[in-house]
């Protein structure tokens, strides 16, 4: 095997903001090398994204979903097959942490749906730097800001990133792709607003009026349709609920996205196929 496709997942943190899934095509040097090199590769990607919660490769090891734990000196090609999924676990961990709401009906390769977000912006206090500032949680913004001070202008992406093999892009700006991390992080944002200590979906108000309503973020594409990533996630949840392997669905739409380079087209294809299936089903 000269190249190998694998999916690596880190879910050891209690905060879902610090989870990460990375789909990679490993070149020959990693396939014929030790497992620790794959761990280091994942950690390198993770630490660039989560500078407030750095991982150490020597504290982690690989665990094949439904299979064995790998020692860090095991040869990758001897233990893994293309298409395998692995968790990155701590030294003393034997299984991934079970999340609230998990049930026996889920495939081992599919993480359970996230627990509802509490009205408070985040379940974990943000880490402050030496100046008492925290890092903005908006996608693509690397600024630090004072959450207790005046609003700080922010130009960010409104939707999550996609990593497919060596390509990286933002799902809200899928016409611009990058092939290294620095280039990816330089892709300009599409949404104007203010730096925030919680991702968009975690922001809640307890009632009454938003005192900063007049200063709410102004989107450059306010009339844009719903993000197709959200549509695909809703489809996956529905399929998993009736017993379909969520990983199989993710693999299917990832392949279609790579071929069409258009997530909206992927949604349209699924819509047409499901409609055709239902219309021809015997009642």
PDB file of C-alpha atoms in Angstrom:
ATOM      1  CA  UNK A   1       0.000   0.000   0.000  1.00  0.00           C
ATOM      2  CA  UNK A   2       1.536   3.299  -1.088  1.00  0.00           C
ATOM      3  CA  UNK A   3      -1.246   5.590   0.182  1.00  0.00           C
ATOM      4  CA  UNK A   4      -3.896   5.061   2.832  1.00  0.00           C
ATOM      5  CA  UNK A   5      -7.083   6.971   3.656  1.00  0.00           C
ATOM      6  CA  UNK A   6      -7.847   7.198   7.377  1.00  0.00           C
ATOM      7  CA  UNK A   7     -10.110   9.198   9.667  1.00  0.00           C
ATOM      8  CA  UNK A   8      -8.671  10.396  12.988  1.00  0.00           C
ATOM      9  CA  UNK A   9     -10.899  11.566  15.840  1.00  0.00           C
ATOM     10  CA  UNK A  10     -10.042  13.294  19.116  1.00  0.00           C
ATOM     11  CA  UNK A  11     -12.905  13.515  21.642  1.00  0.00           C
ATOM     12  CA  UNK A  12     -11.100  13.264  24.984  1.00  0.00           C
ATOM     13  CA  UNK A  13     -11.946  16.812  26.068  1.00  0.00           C
ATOM     14  CA  UNK A  14     -15.183  17.490  27.967  1.00  0.00           C
ATOM     15  CA  UNK A  15     -15.737  20.558  25.776  1.00  0.00           C
ATOM     16  CA  UNK A  16     -17.048  19.761  22.302  1.00  0.00           C
ATOM     17  CA  UNK A  17     -15.328  22.920  21.055  1.00  0.00           C
ATOM     18  CA  UNK A  18     -12.059  21.039  21.527  1.00  0.00           C
ATOM     19  CA  UNK A  19     -13.063  17.910  19.576  1.00  0.00           C
ATOM     20  CA  UNK A  20     -11.618  17.377  16.109  1.00  0.00           C
ATOM     21  CA  UNK A  21     -12.086  14.950  13.207  1.00  0.00           C
ATOM     22  CA  UNK A  22      -9.438  14.844  10.485  1.00  0.00           C
ATOM     23  CA  UNK A  23      -9.704  12.846   7.255  1.00  0.00           C
ATOM     24  CA  UNK A  24      -6.308  12.214   5.693  1.00  0.00           C
ATOM     25  CA  UNK A  25      -4.671  10.371   2.833  1.00  0.00           C
ATOM     26  CA  UNK A  26      -1.389   9.159   4.313  1.00  0.00           C
ATOM     27  CA  UNK A  27       1.591   9.056   1.927  1.00  0.00           C
ATOM     28  CA  UNK A  28       3.975   6.093   1.825  1.00  0.00           C
ATOM     29  CA  UNK A  29       6.348   7.437   4.490  1.00  0.00           C
ATOM     30  CA  UNK A  30       3.533   7.383   7.063  1.00  0.00           C
ATOM     31  CA  UNK A  31       2.119   4.023   5.926  1.00  0.00           C
ATOM     32  CA  UNK A  32       5.526   2.369   6.357  1.00  0.00           C
ATOM     33  CA  UNK A  33       6.393   4.386   9.467  1.00  0.00           C
ATOM     34  CA  UNK A  34       5.550   4.162  13.166  1.00  0.00           C
ATOM     35  CA  UNK A  35       2.101   5.029  14.524  1.00  0.00           C
ATOM     36  CA  UNK A  36       3.586   7.879  16.576  1.00  0.00           C
ATOM     37  CA  UNK A  37       4.271   9.762  13.322  1.00  0.00           C
ATOM     38  CA  UNK A  38       0.557   9.708  12.468  1.00  0.00           C
ATOM     39  CA  UNK A  39      -0.213  10.903  16.006  1.00  0.00           C
ATOM     40  CA  UNK A  40       2.271  13.771  15.537  1.00  0.00           C
ATOM     41  CA  UNK A  41       0.660  14.672  12.206  1.00  0.00           C
ATOM     42  CA  UNK A  42      -2.771  14.939  13.846  1.00  0.00           C
ATOM     43  CA  UNK A  43      -1.395  16.884  16.823  1.00  0.00           C
ATOM     44  CA  UNK A  44       0.282  19.363  14.465  1.00  0.00           C
ATOM     45  CA  UNK A  45      -3.067  20.111  12.759  1.00  0.00           C
ATOM     46  CA  UNK A  46      -4.910  20.208  16.098  1.00  0.00           C
ATOM     47  CA  UNK A  47      -2.495  22.584  17.833  1.00  0.00           C
ATOM     48  CA  UNK A  48      -2.647  25.067  14.957  1.00  0.00           C
ATOM     49  CA  UNK A  49      -6.416  25.268  15.407  1.00  0.00           C
ATOM     50  CA  UNK A  50      -6.618  25.013  19.212  1.00  0.00           C
ATOM     51  CA  UNK A  51      -3.744  27.139  20.470  1.00  0.00           C
ATOM     52  CA  UNK A  52      -5.500  27.562  23.822  1.00  0.00           C
ATOM     53  CA  UNK A  53      -5.494  23.791  24.530  1.00  0.00           C
ATOM     54  CA  UNK A  54      -2.374  22.175  23.085  1.00  0.00           C
ATOM     55  CA  UNK A  55      -1.893  18.402  22.854  1.00  0.00           C
ATOM     56  CA  UNK A  56       1.351  16.450  23.296  1.00  0.00           C
ATOM     57  CA  UNK A  57       1.877  13.556  20.885  1.00  0.00           C
ATOM     58  CA  UNK A  58       3.716  11.470  23.465  1.00  0.00           C
ATOM     59  CA  UNK A  59       0.596  11.476  25.678  1.00  0.00           C
ATOM     60  CA  UNK A  60      -1.636   9.942  22.978  1.00  0.00           C
ATOM     61  CA  UNK A  61      -2.039   6.694  21.052  1.00  0.00           C
ATOM     62  CA  UNK A  62      -4.287   5.357  18.279  1.00  0.00           C
ATOM     63  CA  UNK A  63      -7.277   3.074  18.878  1.00  0.00           C
ATOM     64  CA  UNK A  64      -8.945   1.561  15.803  1.00  0.00           C
ATOM     65  CA  UNK A  65     -12.753   1.915  15.931  1.00  0.00           C
ATOM     66  CA  UNK A  66     -13.963  -1.611  16.682  1.00  0.00           C
ATOM     67  CA  UNK A  67     -10.374  -2.859  16.800  1.00  0.00           C
ATOM     68  CA  UNK A  68      -7.044  -2.787  18.607  1.00  0.00           C
ATOM     69  CA  UNK A  69      -4.996  -0.181  20.419  1.00  0.00           C
ATOM     70  CA  UNK A  70      -1.767   0.659  18.573  1.00  0.00           C
ATOM     71  CA  UNK A  71       1.567   1.004  20.280  1.00  0.00           C
ATOM     72  CA  UNK A  72       3.442   4.077  19.156  1.00  0.00           C
ATOM     73  CA  UNK A  73       6.160   1.917  17.562  1.00  0.00           C
ATOM     74  CA  UNK A  74       3.697  -0.265  15.604  1.00  0.00           C
ATOM     75  CA  UNK A  75       4.053   0.029  11.824  1.00  0.00           C
ATOM     76  CA  UNK A  76       0.958   1.764  10.439  1.00  0.00           C
ATOM     77  CA  UNK A  77       0.690  -0.411   7.318  1.00  0.00           C
ATOM     78  CA  UNK A  78       0.753  -3.583   9.436  1.00  0.00           C
ATOM     79  CA  UNK A  79      -2.112  -2.471  11.682  1.00  0.00           C
ATOM     80  CA  UNK A  80      -4.395  -0.210   9.626  1.00  0.00           C
ATOM     81  CA  UNK A  81      -6.294  -0.632   6.363  1.00  0.00           C
ATOM     82  CA  UNK A  82      -7.434   2.155   4.068  1.00  0.00           C
ATOM     83  CA  UNK A  83     -10.785   3.529   5.230  1.00  0.00           C
ATOM     84  CA  UNK A  84     -10.134   2.782   8.919  1.00  0.00           C
ATOM     85  CA  UNK A  85     -11.243   5.201  11.625  1.00  0.00           C
ATOM     86  CA  UNK A  86      -9.150   5.729  14.754  1.00  0.00           C
ATOM     87  CA  UNK A  87      -9.613   7.568  18.010  1.00  0.00           C
ATOM     88  CA  UNK A  88      -6.692   9.377  19.599  1.00  0.00           C
ATOM     89  CA  UNK A  89      -6.783   8.392  23.255  1.00  0.00           C
ATOM     90  CA  UNK A  90      -4.752   9.339  26.299  1.00  0.00           C
ATOM     91  CA  UNK A  91      -2.183   6.960  27.772  1.00  0.00           C
ATOM     92  CA  UNK A  92      -4.606   5.571  30.348  1.00  0.00           C
ATOM     93  CA  UNK A  93      -7.750   5.581  28.175  1.00  0.00           C
ATOM     94  CA  UNK A  94      -9.106   2.254  26.945  1.00  0.00           C
ATOM     95  CA  UNK A  95     -12.215   3.565  25.162  1.00  0.00           C
ATOM     96  CA  UNK A  96     -13.483   6.948  23.901  1.00  0.00           C
ATOM     97  CA  UNK A  97     -15.379   8.939  26.510  1.00  0.00           C
ATOM     98  CA  UNK A  98     -19.106   8.138  26.417  1.00  0.00           C
ATOM     99  CA  UNK A  99     -21.111  11.283  25.832  1.00  0.00           C
ATOM    100  CA  UNK A 100     -24.531  12.042  27.346  1.00  0.00           C
ATOM    101  CA  UNK A 101     -27.315  10.789  25.123  1.00  0.00           C
ATOM    102  CA  UNK A 102     -25.348   7.907  23.598  1.00  0.00           C
ATOM    103  CA  UNK A 103     -27.356   4.775  22.937  1.00  0.00           C
ATOM    104  CA  UNK A 104     -26.726   1.240  21.749  1.00  0.00           C
ATOM    105  CA  UNK A 105     -28.447   2.041  18.468  1.00  0.00           C
ATOM    106  CA  UNK A 106     -25.532   4.076  17.177  1.00  0.00           C
ATOM    107  CA  UNK A 107     -22.748   2.607  15.070  1.00  0.00           C
ATOM    108  CA  UNK A 108     -19.396   2.473  16.838  1.00  0.00           C
ATOM    109  CA  UNK A 109     -17.973   4.747  14.159  1.00  0.00           C
ATOM    110  CA  UNK A 110     -20.568   7.483  14.689  1.00  0.00           C
ATOM    111  CA  UNK A 111     -20.311   9.836  17.684  1.00  0.00           C
ATOM    112  CA  UNK A 112     -23.634  10.525  19.441  1.00  0.00           C
ATOM    113  CA  UNK A 113     -25.350  13.857  18.811  1.00  0.00           C
ATOM    114  CA  UNK A 114     -24.040  16.752  20.915  1.00  0.00           C
ATOM    115  CA  UNK A 115     -25.769  17.568  24.180  1.00  0.00           C
ATOM    116  CA  UNK A 116     -27.979  20.681  24.076  1.00  0.00           C
ATOM    117  CA  UNK A 117     -26.075  23.891  24.672  1.00  0.00           C
ATOM    118  CA  UNK A 118     -26.990  25.630  27.899  1.00  0.00           C
ATOM    119  CA  UNK A 119     -28.074  29.271  27.834  1.00  0.00           C
ATOM    120  CA  UNK A 120     -24.667  30.207  29.169  1.00  0.00           C
ATOM    121  CA  UNK A 121     -22.415  30.748  26.182  1.00  0.00           C
ATOM    122  CA  UNK A 122     -20.061  27.839  26.847  1.00  0.00           C
ATOM    123  CA  UNK A 123     -19.663  24.876  29.173  1.00  0.00           C
ATOM    124  CA  UNK A 124     -15.999  25.697  29.686  1.00  0.00           C
ATOM    125  CA  UNK A 125     -14.480  29.015  30.645  1.00  0.00           C
ATOM    126  CA  UNK A 126     -12.338  30.463  27.875  1.00  0.00           C
ATOM    127  CA  UNK A 127      -8.590  30.545  28.506  1.00  0.00           C
ATOM    128  CA  UNK A 128      -7.192  34.072  28.856  1.00  0.00           C
ATOM    129  CA  UNK A 129      -3.745  35.157  27.703  1.00  0.00           C
ATOM    130  CA  UNK A 130      -1.280  37.214  29.716  1.00  0.00           C
ATOM    131  CA  UNK A 131      -3.229  40.390  28.914  1.00  0.00           C
ATOM    132  CA  UNK A 132      -6.484  38.886  30.162  1.00  0.00           C
ATOM    133  CA  UNK A 133      -7.898  38.543  26.649  1.00  0.00           C
ATOM    134  CA  UNK A 134      -9.495  35.468  25.071  1.00  0.00           C
ATOM    135  CA  UNK A 135      -9.289  34.140  21.517  1.00  0.00           C
ATOM    136  CA  UNK A 136     -12.243  34.857  19.253  1.00  0.00           C
ATOM    137  CA  UNK A 137     -14.299  31.714  18.534  1.00  0.00           C
ATOM    138  CA  UNK A 138     -15.632  32.901  15.183  1.00  0.00           C
ATOM    139  CA  UNK A 139     -14.457  30.689  12.320  1.00  0.00           C
ATOM    140  CA  UNK A 140     -11.183  31.896  10.829  1.00  0.00           C
ATOM    141  CA  UNK A 141     -10.622  34.764  13.285  1.00  0.00           C
ATOM    142  CA  UNK A 142      -7.335  34.520  15.161  1.00  0.00           C
ATOM    143  CA  UNK A 143      -7.689  37.726  17.197  1.00  0.00           C
ATOM    144  CA  UNK A 144      -7.632  38.000  20.971  1.00  0.00           C
ATOM    145  CA  UNK A 145     -10.154  40.392  22.525  1.00  0.00           C
ATOM    146  CA  UNK A 146     -11.422  41.634  25.884  1.00  0.00           C
ATOM    147  CA  UNK A 147     -14.874  40.054  26.463  1.00  0.00           C
ATOM    148  CA  UNK A 148     -15.621  42.690  29.107  1.00  0.00           C
ATOM    149  CA  UNK A 149     -14.602  45.629  26.924  1.00  0.00           C
ATOM    150  CA  UNK A 150     -16.051  47.368  23.894  1.00  0.00           C
ATOM    151  CA  UNK A 151     -17.039  45.215  20.889  1.00  0.00           C
ATOM    152  CA  UNK A 152     -14.060  44.433  18.661  1.00  0.00           C
ATOM    153  CA  UNK A 153     -14.554  44.300  14.882  1.00  0.00           C
ATOM    154  CA  UNK A 154     -14.203  40.853  13.348  1.00  0.00           C
ATOM    155  CA  UNK A 155     -14.135  39.567   9.749  1.00  0.00           C
ATOM    156  CA  UNK A 156     -14.753  35.820   9.855  1.00  0.00           C
ATOM    157  CA  UNK A 157     -16.350  32.847   8.113  1.00  0.00           C
ATOM    158  CA  UNK A 158     -19.955  31.943   8.886  1.00  0.00           C
ATOM    159  CA  UNK A 159     -19.589  28.177   8.396  1.00  0.00           C
ATOM    160  CA  UNK A 160     -17.208  25.390   9.376  1.00  0.00           C
ATOM    161  CA  UNK A 161     -14.052  24.326   7.497  1.00  0.00           C
ATOM    162  CA  UNK A 162     -13.775  21.225   5.314  1.00  0.00           C
ATOM    163  CA  UNK A 163     -10.598  19.139   5.118  1.00  0.00           C
ATOM    164  CA  UNK A 164     -10.575  16.679   2.215  1.00  0.00           C
ATOM    165  CA  UNK A 165      -7.301  14.847   1.621  1.00  0.00           C
ATOM    166  CA  UNK A 166      -4.785  17.703   1.217  1.00  0.00           C
ATOM    167  CA  UNK A 167      -7.337  20.406   0.332  1.00  0.00           C
ATOM    168  CA  UNK A 168      -8.759  22.803   2.914  1.00  0.00           C
ATOM    169  CA  UNK A 169     -11.595  25.295   2.461  1.00  0.00           C
ATOM    170  CA  UNK A 170     -14.427  27.016   4.302  1.00  0.00           C
ATOM    171  CA  UNK A 171     -17.850  25.574   3.502  1.00  0.00           C
ATOM    172  CA  UNK A 172     -19.235  29.118   3.148  1.00  0.00           C
ATOM    173  CA  UNK A 173     -16.515  30.029   0.619  1.00  0.00           C
ATOM    174  CA  UNK A 174     -16.062  26.782  -1.303  1.00  0.00           C
ATOM    175  CA  UNK A 175     -14.660  28.509  -4.388  1.00  0.00           C
ATOM    176  CA  UNK A 176     -11.394  29.222  -2.553  1.00  0.00           C
ATOM    177  CA  UNK A 177      -9.253  26.223  -1.587  1.00  0.00           C
ATOM    178  CA  UNK A 178      -5.837  26.010   0.057  1.00  0.00           C
ATOM    179  CA  UNK A 179      -3.294  23.228   0.465  1.00  0.00           C
ATOM    180  CA  UNK A 180      -1.315  24.318   3.516  1.00  0.00           C
ATOM    181  CA  UNK A 181      -2.460  25.639   6.864  1.00  0.00           C
ATOM    182  CA  UNK A 182      -1.050  29.168   6.608  1.00  0.00           C
ATOM    183  CA  UNK A 183      -2.607  29.691   3.181  1.00  0.00           C
ATOM    184  CA  UNK A 184      -5.924  28.327   4.483  1.00  0.00           C
ATOM    185  CA  UNK A 185      -5.983  30.710   7.448  1.00  0.00           C
ATOM    186  CA  UNK A 186      -5.349  33.661   5.093  1.00  0.00           C
ATOM    187  CA  UNK A 187      -8.589  33.057   3.151  1.00  0.00           C
ATOM    188  CA  UNK A 188     -10.526  36.292   3.866  1.00  0.00           C
ATOM    189  CA  UNK A 189     -13.757  36.057   5.839  1.00  0.00           C
ATOM    190  CA  UNK A 190     -17.224  36.612   4.351  1.00  0.00           C
ATOM    191  CA  UNK A 191     -19.035  37.938   7.443  1.00  0.00           C
ATOM    192  CA  UNK A 192     -18.577  41.192   9.360  1.00  0.00           C
ATOM    193  CA  UNK A 193     -19.335  41.252  13.053  1.00  0.00           C
ATOM    194  CA  UNK A 194     -17.714  41.364  16.468  1.00  0.00           C
ATOM    195  CA  UNK A 195     -15.304  38.976  18.149  1.00  0.00           C
ATOM    196  CA  UNK A 196     -17.126  36.427  20.293  1.00  0.00           C
ATOM    197  CA  UNK A 197     -16.244  34.006  23.069  1.00  0.00           C
ATOM    198  CA  UNK A 198     -18.694  31.366  21.782  1.00  0.00           C
ATOM    199  CA  UNK A 199     -19.421  29.929  18.365  1.00  0.00           C
ATOM    200  CA  UNK A 200     -22.504  31.291  16.605  1.00  0.00           C
ATOM    201  CA  UNK A 201     -24.711  28.318  17.509  1.00  0.00           C
ATOM    202  CA  UNK A 202     -23.926  28.668  21.216  1.00  0.00           C
ATOM    203  CA  UNK A 203     -25.035  32.280  21.632  1.00  0.00           C
ATOM    204  CA  UNK A 204     -28.259  32.581  23.600  1.00  0.00           C
ATOM    205  CA  UNK A 205     -30.187  35.346  25.329  1.00  0.00           C
ATOM    206  CA  UNK A 206     -32.142  34.638  28.493  1.00  0.00           C
ATOM    207  CA  UNK A 207     -35.139  36.773  27.517  1.00  0.00           C
ATOM    208  CA  UNK A 208     -36.055  40.389  26.830  1.00  0.00           C
ATOM    209  CA  UNK A 209     -34.228  42.458  24.254  1.00  0.00           C
ATOM    210  CA  UNK A 210     -30.638  42.095  23.131  1.00  0.00           C
ATOM    211  CA  UNK A 211     -29.082  45.311  24.405  1.00  0.00           C
ATOM    212  CA  UNK A 212     -26.626  45.255  21.522  1.00  0.00           C
ATOM    213  CA  UNK A 213     -29.282  44.580  18.876  1.00  0.00           C
ATOM    214  CA  UNK A 214     -28.469  47.765  16.979  1.00  0.00           C
ATOM    215  CA  UNK A 215     -24.848  46.668  16.779  1.00  0.00           C
ATOM    216  CA  UNK A 216     -25.533  43.069  15.723  1.00  0.00           C
ATOM    217  CA  UNK A 217     -23.145  41.574  13.161  1.00  0.00           C
ATOM    218  CA  UNK A 218     -23.810  42.719   9.601  1.00  0.00           C
ATOM    219  CA  UNK A 219     -23.470  39.781   7.208  1.00  0.00           C
ATOM    220  CA  UNK A 220     -22.034  40.458   3.761  1.00  0.00           C
ATOM    221  CA  UNK A 221     -24.319  37.718   2.437  1.00  0.00           C
ATOM    222  CA  UNK A 222     -27.357  38.163   4.670  1.00  0.00           C
ATOM    223  CA  UNK A 223     -29.756  36.901   2.020  1.00  0.00           C
ATOM    224  CA  UNK A 224     -27.827  33.684   1.405  1.00  0.00           C
ATOM    225  CA  UNK A 225     -29.746  30.378   1.684  1.00  0.00           C
ATOM    226  CA  UNK A 226     -29.201  27.965   4.536  1.00  0.00           C
ATOM    227  CA  UNK A 227     -25.695  26.503   4.730  1.00  0.00           C
ATOM    228  CA  UNK A 228     -25.698  23.125   2.910  1.00  0.00           C
ATOM    229  CA  UNK A 229     -23.444  21.721   5.649  1.00  0.00           C
ATOM    230  CA  UNK A 230     -26.341  22.108   8.066  1.00  0.00           C
ATOM    231  CA  UNK A 231     -28.663  20.347   5.619  1.00  0.00           C
ATOM    232  CA  UNK A 232     -26.227  17.429   5.314  1.00  0.00           C
ATOM    233  CA  UNK A 233     -25.860  17.222   9.094  1.00  0.00           C
ATOM    234  CA  UNK A 234     -29.655  17.098   9.486  1.00  0.00           C
ATOM    235  CA  UNK A 235     -29.792  14.309   6.876  1.00  0.00           C
ATOM    236  CA  UNK A 236     -27.116  12.331   8.719  1.00  0.00           C
ATOM    237  CA  UNK A 237     -28.970  12.640  12.030  1.00  0.00           C
ATOM    238  CA  UNK A 238     -32.199  11.457  10.423  1.00  0.00           C
ATOM    239  CA  UNK A 239     -30.524   8.471   8.777  1.00  0.00           C
ATOM    240  CA  UNK A 240     -28.694   7.489  11.966  1.00  0.00           C
ATOM    241  CA  UNK A 241     -32.018   7.652  13.841  1.00  0.00           C
ATOM    242  CA  UNK A 242     -33.421   4.900  11.583  1.00  0.00           C
ATOM    243  CA  UNK A 243     -30.320   2.719  11.828  1.00  0.00           C
ATOM    244  CA  UNK A 244     -28.175   3.853   8.874  1.00  0.00           C
ATOM    245  CA  UNK A 245     -24.413   4.052   9.519  1.00  0.00           C
ATOM    246  CA  UNK A 246     -23.619   7.766   9.761  1.00  0.00           C
ATOM    247  CA  UNK A 247     -20.023   7.193   8.662  1.00  0.00           C
ATOM    248  CA  UNK A 248     -21.284   5.601   5.434  1.00  0.00           C
ATOM    249  CA  UNK A 249     -23.395   8.688   4.699  1.00  0.00           C
ATOM    250  CA  UNK A 250     -20.463  11.023   5.441  1.00  0.00           C
ATOM    251  CA  UNK A 251     -18.218   8.993   3.133  1.00  0.00           C
ATOM    252  CA  UNK A 252     -20.812   9.200   0.348  1.00  0.00           C
ATOM    253  CA  UNK A 253     -21.333  12.950   0.504  1.00  0.00           C
ATOM    254  CA  UNK A 254     -17.592  13.630   0.867  1.00  0.00           C
ATOM    255  CA  UNK A 255     -16.943  11.741  -2.385  1.00  0.00           C
ATOM    256  CA  UNK A 256     -19.744  13.612  -4.149  1.00  0.00           C
ATOM    257  CA  UNK A 257     -18.447  16.945  -2.829  1.00  0.00           C
ATOM    258  CA  UNK A 258     -14.952  16.160  -4.112  1.00  0.00           C
ATOM    259  CA  UNK A 259     -16.385  15.420  -7.570  1.00  0.00           C
ATOM    260  CA  UNK A 260     -18.747  18.398  -7.829  1.00  0.00           C
ATOM    261  CA  UNK A 261     -16.964  20.954  -5.576  1.00  0.00           C
ATOM    262  CA  UNK A 262     -20.477  22.186  -4.717  1.00  0.00           C
ATOM    263  CA  UNK A 263     -22.178  21.157  -1.461  1.00  0.00           C
ATOM    264  CA  UNK A 264     -25.512  22.588  -2.616  1.00  0.00           C
ATOM    265  CA  UNK A 265     -25.440  20.207  -5.594  1.00  0.00           C
ATOM    266  CA  UNK A 266     -24.744  17.326  -3.207  1.00  0.00           C
ATOM    267  CA  UNK A 267     -27.874  18.255  -1.215  1.00  0.00           C
ATOM    268  CA  UNK A 268     -29.884  18.465  -4.442  1.00  0.00           C
ATOM    269  CA  UNK A 269     -28.716  14.991  -5.519  1.00  0.00           C
ATOM    270  CA  UNK A 270     -29.717  13.448  -2.180  1.00  0.00           C
ATOM    271  CA  UNK A 271     -33.060  15.259  -2.297  1.00  0.00           C
ATOM    272  CA  UNK A 272     -33.790  13.940  -5.794  1.00  0.00           C
ATOM    273  CA  UNK A 273     -32.761  10.382  -4.931  1.00  0.00           C
ATOM    274  CA  UNK A 274     -34.742  10.242  -1.697  1.00  0.00           C
ATOM    275  CA  UNK A 275     -37.781  11.725  -3.464  1.00  0.00           C
ATOM    276  CA  UNK A 276     -37.499   9.137  -6.242  1.00  0.00           C
ATOM    277  CA  UNK A 277     -37.163   6.306  -3.723  1.00  0.00           C
ATOM    278  CA  UNK A 278     -40.191   7.426  -1.730  1.00  0.00           C
ATOM    279  CA  UNK A 279     -42.356   8.030  -4.797  1.00  0.00           C
ATOM    280  CA  UNK A 280     -41.731   4.504  -6.115  1.00  0.00           C
ATOM    281  CA  UNK A 281     -42.094   2.738  -2.760  1.00  0.00           C
ATOM    282  CA  UNK A 282     -45.111   0.482  -2.322  1.00  0.00           C
ATOM    283  CA  UNK A 283     -47.652   1.936   0.102  1.00  0.00           C
TER     284      UNK A 283
END
